[in-house]
Coordinates of C-alpha atoms and ligand atoms in Angstrom, one line a residue:
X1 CA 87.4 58.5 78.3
X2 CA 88.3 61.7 76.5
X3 CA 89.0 63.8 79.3
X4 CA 90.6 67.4 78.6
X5 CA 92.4 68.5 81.5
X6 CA 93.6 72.1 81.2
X7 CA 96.9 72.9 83.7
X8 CA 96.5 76.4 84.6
X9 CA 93.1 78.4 85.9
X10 CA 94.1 81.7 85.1
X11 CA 92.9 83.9 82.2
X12 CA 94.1 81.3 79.4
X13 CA 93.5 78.0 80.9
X14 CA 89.9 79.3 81.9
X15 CA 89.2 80.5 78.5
X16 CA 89.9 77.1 77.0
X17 CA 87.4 75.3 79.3
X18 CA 84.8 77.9 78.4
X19 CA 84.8 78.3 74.8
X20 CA 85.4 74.4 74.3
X21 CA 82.3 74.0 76.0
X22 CA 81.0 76.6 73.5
X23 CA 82.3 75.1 70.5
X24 CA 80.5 72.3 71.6
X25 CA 82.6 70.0 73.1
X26 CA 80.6 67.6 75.9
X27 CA 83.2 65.6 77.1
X28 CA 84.9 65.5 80.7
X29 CA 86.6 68.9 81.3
X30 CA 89.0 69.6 84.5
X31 CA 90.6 73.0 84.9
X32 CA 93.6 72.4 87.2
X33 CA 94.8 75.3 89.1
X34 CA 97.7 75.9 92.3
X35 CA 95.4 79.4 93.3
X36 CA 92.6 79.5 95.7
X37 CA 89.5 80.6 94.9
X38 CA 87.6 81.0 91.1
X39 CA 89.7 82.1 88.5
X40 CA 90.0 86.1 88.1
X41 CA 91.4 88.5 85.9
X42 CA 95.0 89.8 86.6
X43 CA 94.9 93.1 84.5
X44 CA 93.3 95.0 87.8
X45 CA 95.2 93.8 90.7
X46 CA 97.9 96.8 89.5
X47 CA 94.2 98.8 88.7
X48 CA 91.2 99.2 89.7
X49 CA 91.4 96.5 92.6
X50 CA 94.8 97.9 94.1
X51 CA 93.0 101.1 93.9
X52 CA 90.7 99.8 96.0
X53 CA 87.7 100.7 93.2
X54 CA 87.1 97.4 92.4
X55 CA 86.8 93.9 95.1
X56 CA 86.8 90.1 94.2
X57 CA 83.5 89.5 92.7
X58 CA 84.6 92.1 90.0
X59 CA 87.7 90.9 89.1
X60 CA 86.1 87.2 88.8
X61 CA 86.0 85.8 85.3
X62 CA 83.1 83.7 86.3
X63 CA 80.7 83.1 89.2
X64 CA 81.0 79.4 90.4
X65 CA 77.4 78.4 89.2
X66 CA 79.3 79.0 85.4
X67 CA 81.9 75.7 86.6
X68 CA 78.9 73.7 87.6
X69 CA 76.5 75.0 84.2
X70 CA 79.1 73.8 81.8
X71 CA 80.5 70.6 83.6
X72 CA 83.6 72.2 84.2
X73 CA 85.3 70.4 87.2
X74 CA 87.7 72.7 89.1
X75 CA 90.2 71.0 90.9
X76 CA 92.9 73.4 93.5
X77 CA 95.8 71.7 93.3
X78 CA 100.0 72.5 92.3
X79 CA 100.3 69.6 89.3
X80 CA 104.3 68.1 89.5
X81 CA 104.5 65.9 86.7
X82 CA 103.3 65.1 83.5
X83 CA 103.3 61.0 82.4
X84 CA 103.4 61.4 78.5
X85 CA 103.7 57.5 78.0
X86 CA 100.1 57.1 80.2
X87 CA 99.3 60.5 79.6
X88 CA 99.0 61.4 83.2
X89 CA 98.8 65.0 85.3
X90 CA 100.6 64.1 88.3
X91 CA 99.2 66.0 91.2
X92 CA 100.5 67.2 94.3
X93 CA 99.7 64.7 97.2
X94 CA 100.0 61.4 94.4
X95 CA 97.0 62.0 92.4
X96 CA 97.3 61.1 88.9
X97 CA 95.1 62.6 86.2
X98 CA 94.0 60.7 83.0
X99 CA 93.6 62.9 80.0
X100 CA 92.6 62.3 76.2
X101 CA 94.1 65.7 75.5
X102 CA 96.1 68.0 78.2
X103 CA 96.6 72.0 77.5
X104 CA 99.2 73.7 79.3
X105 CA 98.7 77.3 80.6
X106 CA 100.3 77.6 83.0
X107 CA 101.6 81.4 82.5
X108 CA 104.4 83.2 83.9
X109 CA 106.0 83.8 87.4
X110 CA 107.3 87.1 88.4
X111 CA 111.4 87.2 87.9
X112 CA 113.0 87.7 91.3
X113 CA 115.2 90.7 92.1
X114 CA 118.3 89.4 91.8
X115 CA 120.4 91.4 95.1
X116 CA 121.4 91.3 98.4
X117 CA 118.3 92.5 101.1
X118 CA 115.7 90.8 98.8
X119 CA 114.3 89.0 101.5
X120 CA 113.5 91.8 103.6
X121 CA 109.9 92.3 104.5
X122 CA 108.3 95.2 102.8
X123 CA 109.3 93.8 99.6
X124 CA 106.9 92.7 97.2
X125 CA 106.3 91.4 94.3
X126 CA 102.5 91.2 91.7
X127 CA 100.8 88.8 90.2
X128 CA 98.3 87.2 92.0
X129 CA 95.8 88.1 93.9
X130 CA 97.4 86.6 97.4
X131 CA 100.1 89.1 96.3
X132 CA 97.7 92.2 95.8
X133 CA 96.3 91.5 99.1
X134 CA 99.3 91.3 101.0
X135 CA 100.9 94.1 99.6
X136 CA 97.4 96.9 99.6
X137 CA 97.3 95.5 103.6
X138 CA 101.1 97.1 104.0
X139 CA 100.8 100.0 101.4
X140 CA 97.8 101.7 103.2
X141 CA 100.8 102.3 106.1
X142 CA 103.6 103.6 103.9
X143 CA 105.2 106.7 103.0
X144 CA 108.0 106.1 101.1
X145 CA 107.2 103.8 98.0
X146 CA 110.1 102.6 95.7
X147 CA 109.0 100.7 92.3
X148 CA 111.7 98.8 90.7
X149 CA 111.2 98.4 86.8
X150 CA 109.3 100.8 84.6
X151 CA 107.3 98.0 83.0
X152 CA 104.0 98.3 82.5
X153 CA 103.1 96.7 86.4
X154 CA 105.5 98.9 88.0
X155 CA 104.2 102.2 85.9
X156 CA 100.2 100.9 86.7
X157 CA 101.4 100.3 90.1
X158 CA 103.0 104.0 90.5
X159 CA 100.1 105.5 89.5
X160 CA 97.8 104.0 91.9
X161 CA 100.0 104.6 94.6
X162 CA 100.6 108.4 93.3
X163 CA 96.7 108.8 93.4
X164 CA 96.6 107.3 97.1
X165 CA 98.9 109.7 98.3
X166 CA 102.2 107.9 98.4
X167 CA 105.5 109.6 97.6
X168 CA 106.8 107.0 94.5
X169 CA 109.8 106.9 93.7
X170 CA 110.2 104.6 90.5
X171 CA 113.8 102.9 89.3
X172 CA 114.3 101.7 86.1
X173 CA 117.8 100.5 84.8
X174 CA 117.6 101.4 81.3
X175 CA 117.5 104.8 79.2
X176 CA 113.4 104.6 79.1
X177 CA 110.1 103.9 80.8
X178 CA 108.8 101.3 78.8
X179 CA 111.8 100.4 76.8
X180 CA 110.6 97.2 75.4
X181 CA 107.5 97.8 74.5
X182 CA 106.9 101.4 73.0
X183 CA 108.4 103.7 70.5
X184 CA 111.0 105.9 72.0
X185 CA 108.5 109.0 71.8
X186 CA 105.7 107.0 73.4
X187 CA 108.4 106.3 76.7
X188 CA 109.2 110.1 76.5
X189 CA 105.4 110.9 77.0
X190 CA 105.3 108.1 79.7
X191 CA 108.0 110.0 81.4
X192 CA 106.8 113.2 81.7
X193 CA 103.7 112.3 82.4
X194 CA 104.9 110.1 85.7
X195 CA 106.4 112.7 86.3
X196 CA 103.8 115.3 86.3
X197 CA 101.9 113.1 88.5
X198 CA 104.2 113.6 90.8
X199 CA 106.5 110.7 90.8
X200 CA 110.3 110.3 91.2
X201 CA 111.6 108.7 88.1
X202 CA 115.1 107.3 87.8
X203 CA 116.1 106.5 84.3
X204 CA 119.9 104.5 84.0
X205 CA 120.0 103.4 87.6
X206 CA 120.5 100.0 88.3
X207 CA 119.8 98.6 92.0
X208 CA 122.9 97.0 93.5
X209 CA 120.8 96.3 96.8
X210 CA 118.1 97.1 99.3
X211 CA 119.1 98.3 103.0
X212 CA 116.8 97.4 106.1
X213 CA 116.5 97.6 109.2
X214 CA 115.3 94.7 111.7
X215 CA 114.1 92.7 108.7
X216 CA 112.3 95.3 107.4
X217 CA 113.2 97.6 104.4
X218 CA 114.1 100.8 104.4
X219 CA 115.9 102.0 101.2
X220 CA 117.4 101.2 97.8
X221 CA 120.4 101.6 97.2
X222 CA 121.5 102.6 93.5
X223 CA 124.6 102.1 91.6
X224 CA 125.6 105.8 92.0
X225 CA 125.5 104.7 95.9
X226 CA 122.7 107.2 96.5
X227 CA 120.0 105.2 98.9
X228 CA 116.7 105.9 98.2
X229 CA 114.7 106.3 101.1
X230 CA 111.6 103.1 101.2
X231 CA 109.2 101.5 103.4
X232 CA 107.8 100.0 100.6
X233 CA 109.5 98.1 97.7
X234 CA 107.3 97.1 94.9
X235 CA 109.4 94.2 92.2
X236 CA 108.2 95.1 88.4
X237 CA 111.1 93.3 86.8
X238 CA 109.6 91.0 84.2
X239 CA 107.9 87.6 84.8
X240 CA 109.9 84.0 83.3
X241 CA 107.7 81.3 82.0
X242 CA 106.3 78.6 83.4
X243 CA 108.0 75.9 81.9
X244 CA 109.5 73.5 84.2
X245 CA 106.8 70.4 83.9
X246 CA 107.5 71.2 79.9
X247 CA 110.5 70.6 79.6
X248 CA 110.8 67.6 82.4
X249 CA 108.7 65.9 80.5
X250 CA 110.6 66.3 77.7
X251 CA 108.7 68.7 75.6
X252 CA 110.9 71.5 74.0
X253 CA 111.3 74.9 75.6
X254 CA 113.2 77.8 74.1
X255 CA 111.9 81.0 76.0
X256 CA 108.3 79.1 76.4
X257 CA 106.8 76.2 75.9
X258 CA 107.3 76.0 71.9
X259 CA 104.3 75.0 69.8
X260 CA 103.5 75.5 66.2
X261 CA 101.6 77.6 64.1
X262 CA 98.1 75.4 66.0
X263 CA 99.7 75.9 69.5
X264 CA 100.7 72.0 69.3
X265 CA 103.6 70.8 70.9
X266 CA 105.5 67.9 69.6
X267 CA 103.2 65.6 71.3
X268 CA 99.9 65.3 70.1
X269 CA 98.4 64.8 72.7
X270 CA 99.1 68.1 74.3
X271 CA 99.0 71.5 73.3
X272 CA 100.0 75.3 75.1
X273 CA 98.9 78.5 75.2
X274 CA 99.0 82.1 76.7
X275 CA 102.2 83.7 78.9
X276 CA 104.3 80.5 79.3
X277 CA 104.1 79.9 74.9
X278 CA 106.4 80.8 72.4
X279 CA 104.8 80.5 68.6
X280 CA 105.7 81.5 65.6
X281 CA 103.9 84.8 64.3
X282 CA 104.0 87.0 61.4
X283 CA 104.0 89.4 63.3
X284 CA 107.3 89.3 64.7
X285 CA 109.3 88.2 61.9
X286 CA 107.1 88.7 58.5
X287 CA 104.5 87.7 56.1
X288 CA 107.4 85.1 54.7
X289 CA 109.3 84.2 57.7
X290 CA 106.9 84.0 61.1
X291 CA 109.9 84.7 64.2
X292 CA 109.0 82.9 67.4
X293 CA 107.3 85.1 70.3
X294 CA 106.1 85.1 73.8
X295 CA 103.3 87.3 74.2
X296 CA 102.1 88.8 77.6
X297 CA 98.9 89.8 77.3
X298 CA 95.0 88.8 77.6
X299 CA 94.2 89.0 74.5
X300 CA 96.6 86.4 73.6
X301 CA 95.9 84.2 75.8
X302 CA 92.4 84.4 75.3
X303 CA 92.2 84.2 71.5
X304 CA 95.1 81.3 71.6
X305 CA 92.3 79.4 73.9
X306 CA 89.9 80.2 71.5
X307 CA 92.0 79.0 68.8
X308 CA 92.9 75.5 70.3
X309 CA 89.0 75.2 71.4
X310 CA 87.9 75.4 68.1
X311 CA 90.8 72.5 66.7
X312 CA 90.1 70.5 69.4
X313 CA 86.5 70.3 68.6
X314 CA 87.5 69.5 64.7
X315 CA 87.8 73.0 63.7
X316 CA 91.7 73.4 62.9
X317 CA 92.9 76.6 62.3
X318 CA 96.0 78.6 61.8
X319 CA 96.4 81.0 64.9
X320 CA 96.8 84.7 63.3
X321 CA 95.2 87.0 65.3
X322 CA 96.3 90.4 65.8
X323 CA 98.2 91.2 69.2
X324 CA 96.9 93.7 71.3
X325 CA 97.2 94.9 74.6
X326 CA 96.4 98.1 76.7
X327 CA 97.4 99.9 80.1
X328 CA 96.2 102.1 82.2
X329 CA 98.1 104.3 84.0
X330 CA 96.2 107.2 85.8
X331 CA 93.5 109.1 83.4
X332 CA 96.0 107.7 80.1
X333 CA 94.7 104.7 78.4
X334 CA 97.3 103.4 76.0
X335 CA 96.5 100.7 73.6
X336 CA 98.8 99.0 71.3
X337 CA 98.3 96.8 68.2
X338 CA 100.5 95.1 66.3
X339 CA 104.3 94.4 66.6
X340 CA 107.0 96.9 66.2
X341 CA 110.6 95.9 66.1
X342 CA 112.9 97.8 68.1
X343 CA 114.3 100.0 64.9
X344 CA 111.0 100.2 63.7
X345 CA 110.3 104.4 62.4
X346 CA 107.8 105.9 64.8
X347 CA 105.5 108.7 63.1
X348 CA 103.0 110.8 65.5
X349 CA 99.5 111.5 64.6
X350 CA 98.3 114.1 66.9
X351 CA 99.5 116.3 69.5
X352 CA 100.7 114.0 72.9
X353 CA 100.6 118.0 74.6
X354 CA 96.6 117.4 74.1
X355 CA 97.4 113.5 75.8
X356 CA 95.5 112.2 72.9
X357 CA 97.7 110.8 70.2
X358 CA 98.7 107.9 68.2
X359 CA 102.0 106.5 67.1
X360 CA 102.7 104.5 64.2
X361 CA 105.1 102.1 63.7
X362 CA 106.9 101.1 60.1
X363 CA 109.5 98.5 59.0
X364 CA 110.4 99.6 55.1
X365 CA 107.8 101.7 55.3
X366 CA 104.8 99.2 56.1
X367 CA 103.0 99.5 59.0
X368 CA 103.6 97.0 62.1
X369 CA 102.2 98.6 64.8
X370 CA 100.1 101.6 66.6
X371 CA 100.3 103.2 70.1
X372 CA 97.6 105.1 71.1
X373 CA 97.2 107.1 74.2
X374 CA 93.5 108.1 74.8
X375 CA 92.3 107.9 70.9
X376 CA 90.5 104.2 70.6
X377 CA 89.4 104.9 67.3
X378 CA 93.3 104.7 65.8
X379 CA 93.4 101.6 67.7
X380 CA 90.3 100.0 66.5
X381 CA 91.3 100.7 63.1
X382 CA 94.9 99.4 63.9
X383 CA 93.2 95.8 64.9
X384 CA 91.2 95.7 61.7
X385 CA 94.1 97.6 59.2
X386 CA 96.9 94.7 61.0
X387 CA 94.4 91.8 60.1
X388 CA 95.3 92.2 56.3
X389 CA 97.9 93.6 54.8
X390 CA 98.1 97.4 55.5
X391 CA 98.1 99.5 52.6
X392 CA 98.4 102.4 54.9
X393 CA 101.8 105.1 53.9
X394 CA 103.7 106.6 57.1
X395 CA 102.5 110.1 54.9
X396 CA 99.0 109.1 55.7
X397 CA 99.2 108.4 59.0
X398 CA 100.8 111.3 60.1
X399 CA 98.2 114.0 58.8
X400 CA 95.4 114.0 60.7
X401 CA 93.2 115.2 57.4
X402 CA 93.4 112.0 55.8
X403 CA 91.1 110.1 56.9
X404 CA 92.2 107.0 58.6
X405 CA 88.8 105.2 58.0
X406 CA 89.1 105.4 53.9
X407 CA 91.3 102.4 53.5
X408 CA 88.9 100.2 54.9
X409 CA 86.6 100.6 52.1
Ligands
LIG501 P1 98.1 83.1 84.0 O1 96.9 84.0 84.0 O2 99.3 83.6 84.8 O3 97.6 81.7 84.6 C1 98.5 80.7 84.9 C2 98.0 79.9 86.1 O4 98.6 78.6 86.1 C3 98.3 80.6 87.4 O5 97.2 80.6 88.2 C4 99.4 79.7 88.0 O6 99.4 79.7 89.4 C5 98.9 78.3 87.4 N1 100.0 77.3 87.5 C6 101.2 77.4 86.9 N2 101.9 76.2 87.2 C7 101.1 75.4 87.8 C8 101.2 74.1 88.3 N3 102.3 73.4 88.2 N4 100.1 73.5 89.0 C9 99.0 74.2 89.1 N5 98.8 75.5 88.6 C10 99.8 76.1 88.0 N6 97.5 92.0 80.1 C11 96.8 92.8 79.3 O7 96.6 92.5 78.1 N7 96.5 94.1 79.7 C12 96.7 94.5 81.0 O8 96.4 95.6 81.4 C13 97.4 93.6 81.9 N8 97.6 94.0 83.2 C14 98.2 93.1 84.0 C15 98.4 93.4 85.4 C16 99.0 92.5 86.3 C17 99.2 92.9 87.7 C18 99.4 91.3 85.8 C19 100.1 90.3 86.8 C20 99.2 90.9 84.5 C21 98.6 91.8 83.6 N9 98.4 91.4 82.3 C22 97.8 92.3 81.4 C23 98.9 90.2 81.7 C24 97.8 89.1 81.7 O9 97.1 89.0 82.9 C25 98.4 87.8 81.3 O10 99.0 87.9 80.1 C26 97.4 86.6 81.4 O11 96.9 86.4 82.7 C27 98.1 85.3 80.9 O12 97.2 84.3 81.0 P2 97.8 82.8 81.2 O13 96.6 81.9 81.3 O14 98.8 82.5 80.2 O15 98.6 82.8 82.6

């Protein structure tokens, strides 16, 4: 039998079970997932579903007549081992699972806050939906709301809670919103622009601990001592990977699940994908020396799946696409493309005092990447420019009368 069992229902492992069947593959086809319910898409739960503007069917990747359609058995259960020698999915309860081929996505978890009064109640973390729900039931009864991390959940997260009338208060331990993921004048914007919305933004201030009272939370305290009032703690701190049935069962793991350049591990009979993956990419080394990366985003775990659907149906191909993500934080839509290293030069196009701008990013004085708050057309171009080698100069980029759309000839 040449079953494919995909680990993982969320946005990766769903989109390798959908565009296998696509690519035309008419084998057995089990998508194994720990969360109840159909799989959904993640990027709202800190959007428009927290906000309340958006509710389950929405957020749904597909209805459940889509499973049945394409033969695409679902199977809600927490898988525990992986038998390479039989190639088995061991399930929870003693199930085992035969499989020709097995792909892991089994994304990320969130990475837990690591100081005393954690386990208070009013403490929460996001990444699920069961973690959206339980946290919107609380928040609709809080005042005082304290986000720890200025990632991008946290900073989504503020916002909504800002626009539902919460006072936020938002912690962040190093020098910038942001910090690993934009240019230095792209976290400045961020700042001020949290700020105007009326949130509380600590930059530099680490959390030693969380106070409470009967169980229940009721400040932050800071490494200055001050203790930030809460009744409400929101966790953005990062997510680890999930690699634990990886490496048990011997595969290697160094920051993810490693695979090569076709998102195959060392055994052939299984490959990875999307959050809990590190591959090598041009992007984050160079044209000539590809630097392992974990990505975080939809678009990589969706064109990864798209990738491995297309080898595993006898297409085999490199995977190079572009990396791209966005974020919405109130009415500022930032998209990024591309990689920038952290001493990458940053050059503006635009003025972020009209909160539509670009910024682009150049190592020796080729472009790697492009922020863009609220202008979709530099980002667009970005995805196509990226694709190739960019001939684009940093002179170019940063006057608005050349036009950006000439170099695509
Ligand atoms: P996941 O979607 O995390 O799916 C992995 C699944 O595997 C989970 O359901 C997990 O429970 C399951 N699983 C793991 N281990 C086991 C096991 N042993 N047995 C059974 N099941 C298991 N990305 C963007 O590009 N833009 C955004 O704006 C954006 N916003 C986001 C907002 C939030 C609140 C969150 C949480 C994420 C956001 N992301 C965003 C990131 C994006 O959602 C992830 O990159 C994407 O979901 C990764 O897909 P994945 O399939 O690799 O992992």
């Amino acid at each position: 039998e040449e079953r494919i069992v995909i680990l993982g229902a969320g946005q990766g492992g769903f989109q390798a079970a959908a565009s296998l069947r696509e690519a035309g593959f008419t084998g057995p086809l089990t998508l194994v997932g720990d969360e109840p319910g159909l799989p959904y898409q993640r990027p709202p739960l800190s959007k428009a579903y927290m906000k309340g503007d958006a509710g389950i069917e929405q957020i749904e990747l597909r209805p459940a007549a889509f499973y049945a359609d394409h033969r695409i058995e679902l199977i809600e259960a927490r898988a525990t081992g992986i038998d390479r020698a039989t190639r088995h999915l061991m399930l929870e309860g003693g199930a085992r699972l035969g499989y020709a081929h097995l792909i892991l996505a089994t994304g990320a978890r969130n990475r837990p806050l690591p100081v005393p009064g954690r386990e208070l109640s009013g403490v929460y973390y996001l990444r699920t939906r069961a973690d959206a729900d339980a946290l919107k039931a609380t928040l609709a009864c809080a005042r005082h709301v304290v986000v720890i991390g200025a990632g991008f959940i946290g900073l989504e997260f503020a916002a909504v809670a800002r626009a539902l009338g919460h006072e936020v208060t938002v912690i962040e331990a190093a020098a910038r919103p942001l910090g690993r993921a934009v240019s230095p004048e792209m976290s400045a914007f961020f700042a001020q622009a949290h700020r105007d919305m009326g949130t509380t933004l600590l930059l530099g201030a680490g959390v030693v601990g969380l106070e409470g009272v009967d169980g229940r939370v009721t400040g932050v305290k800071t490494t200055d001592g001050v203790v930030h009032k809460a009744d409400f703690v929101l966790v953005g701190i990062g997510v680890v990977p999930n690699v634990e049935l990886a490496a048990e069962a011997g595969l290697e793991v160094a920051n993810g699940i490693v695979v090569d350049d076709h998102l195959a591990t060392r055994d052939p009979a299984i490959s990875a994908l999307g959050d809990a993956v590190a591959y090598p990419s041009r992007f984050a080394g160079g044209q000539d020396e590809p630097a392992m990366v974990r990505l975080e985003s939809v678009q990589n775990a969706v064109d990864q799946a798209r990738c491995l659907a297309a080898r595993l149906t006898g297409k085999s191909a490199p995977f190079e696409a572009v990396p791209w993500f966005w974020s919405d934080q109130g009415d500022l839509k930032l998209q990024m493309v591309g990689l920038a290293g952290p001493t990458d030069s940053a050059v503006l196009r635009g003025d972020p005092a009209t909160r539509r701008f670009s910024v682009f990013r150049f190592r020796d004085g080729v472009l790697t990447a492009i922020e863009s708050v609220n202008r979709p057309a530099d980002h667009m171009l970005g995805r196509r420019l990226l694709a190739g080698t960019p001939v684009l100069t940093p002179e170019q980029a940063g006057d608005e009368s050349f036009e950006l759309k000439s170099l695509l000839g």
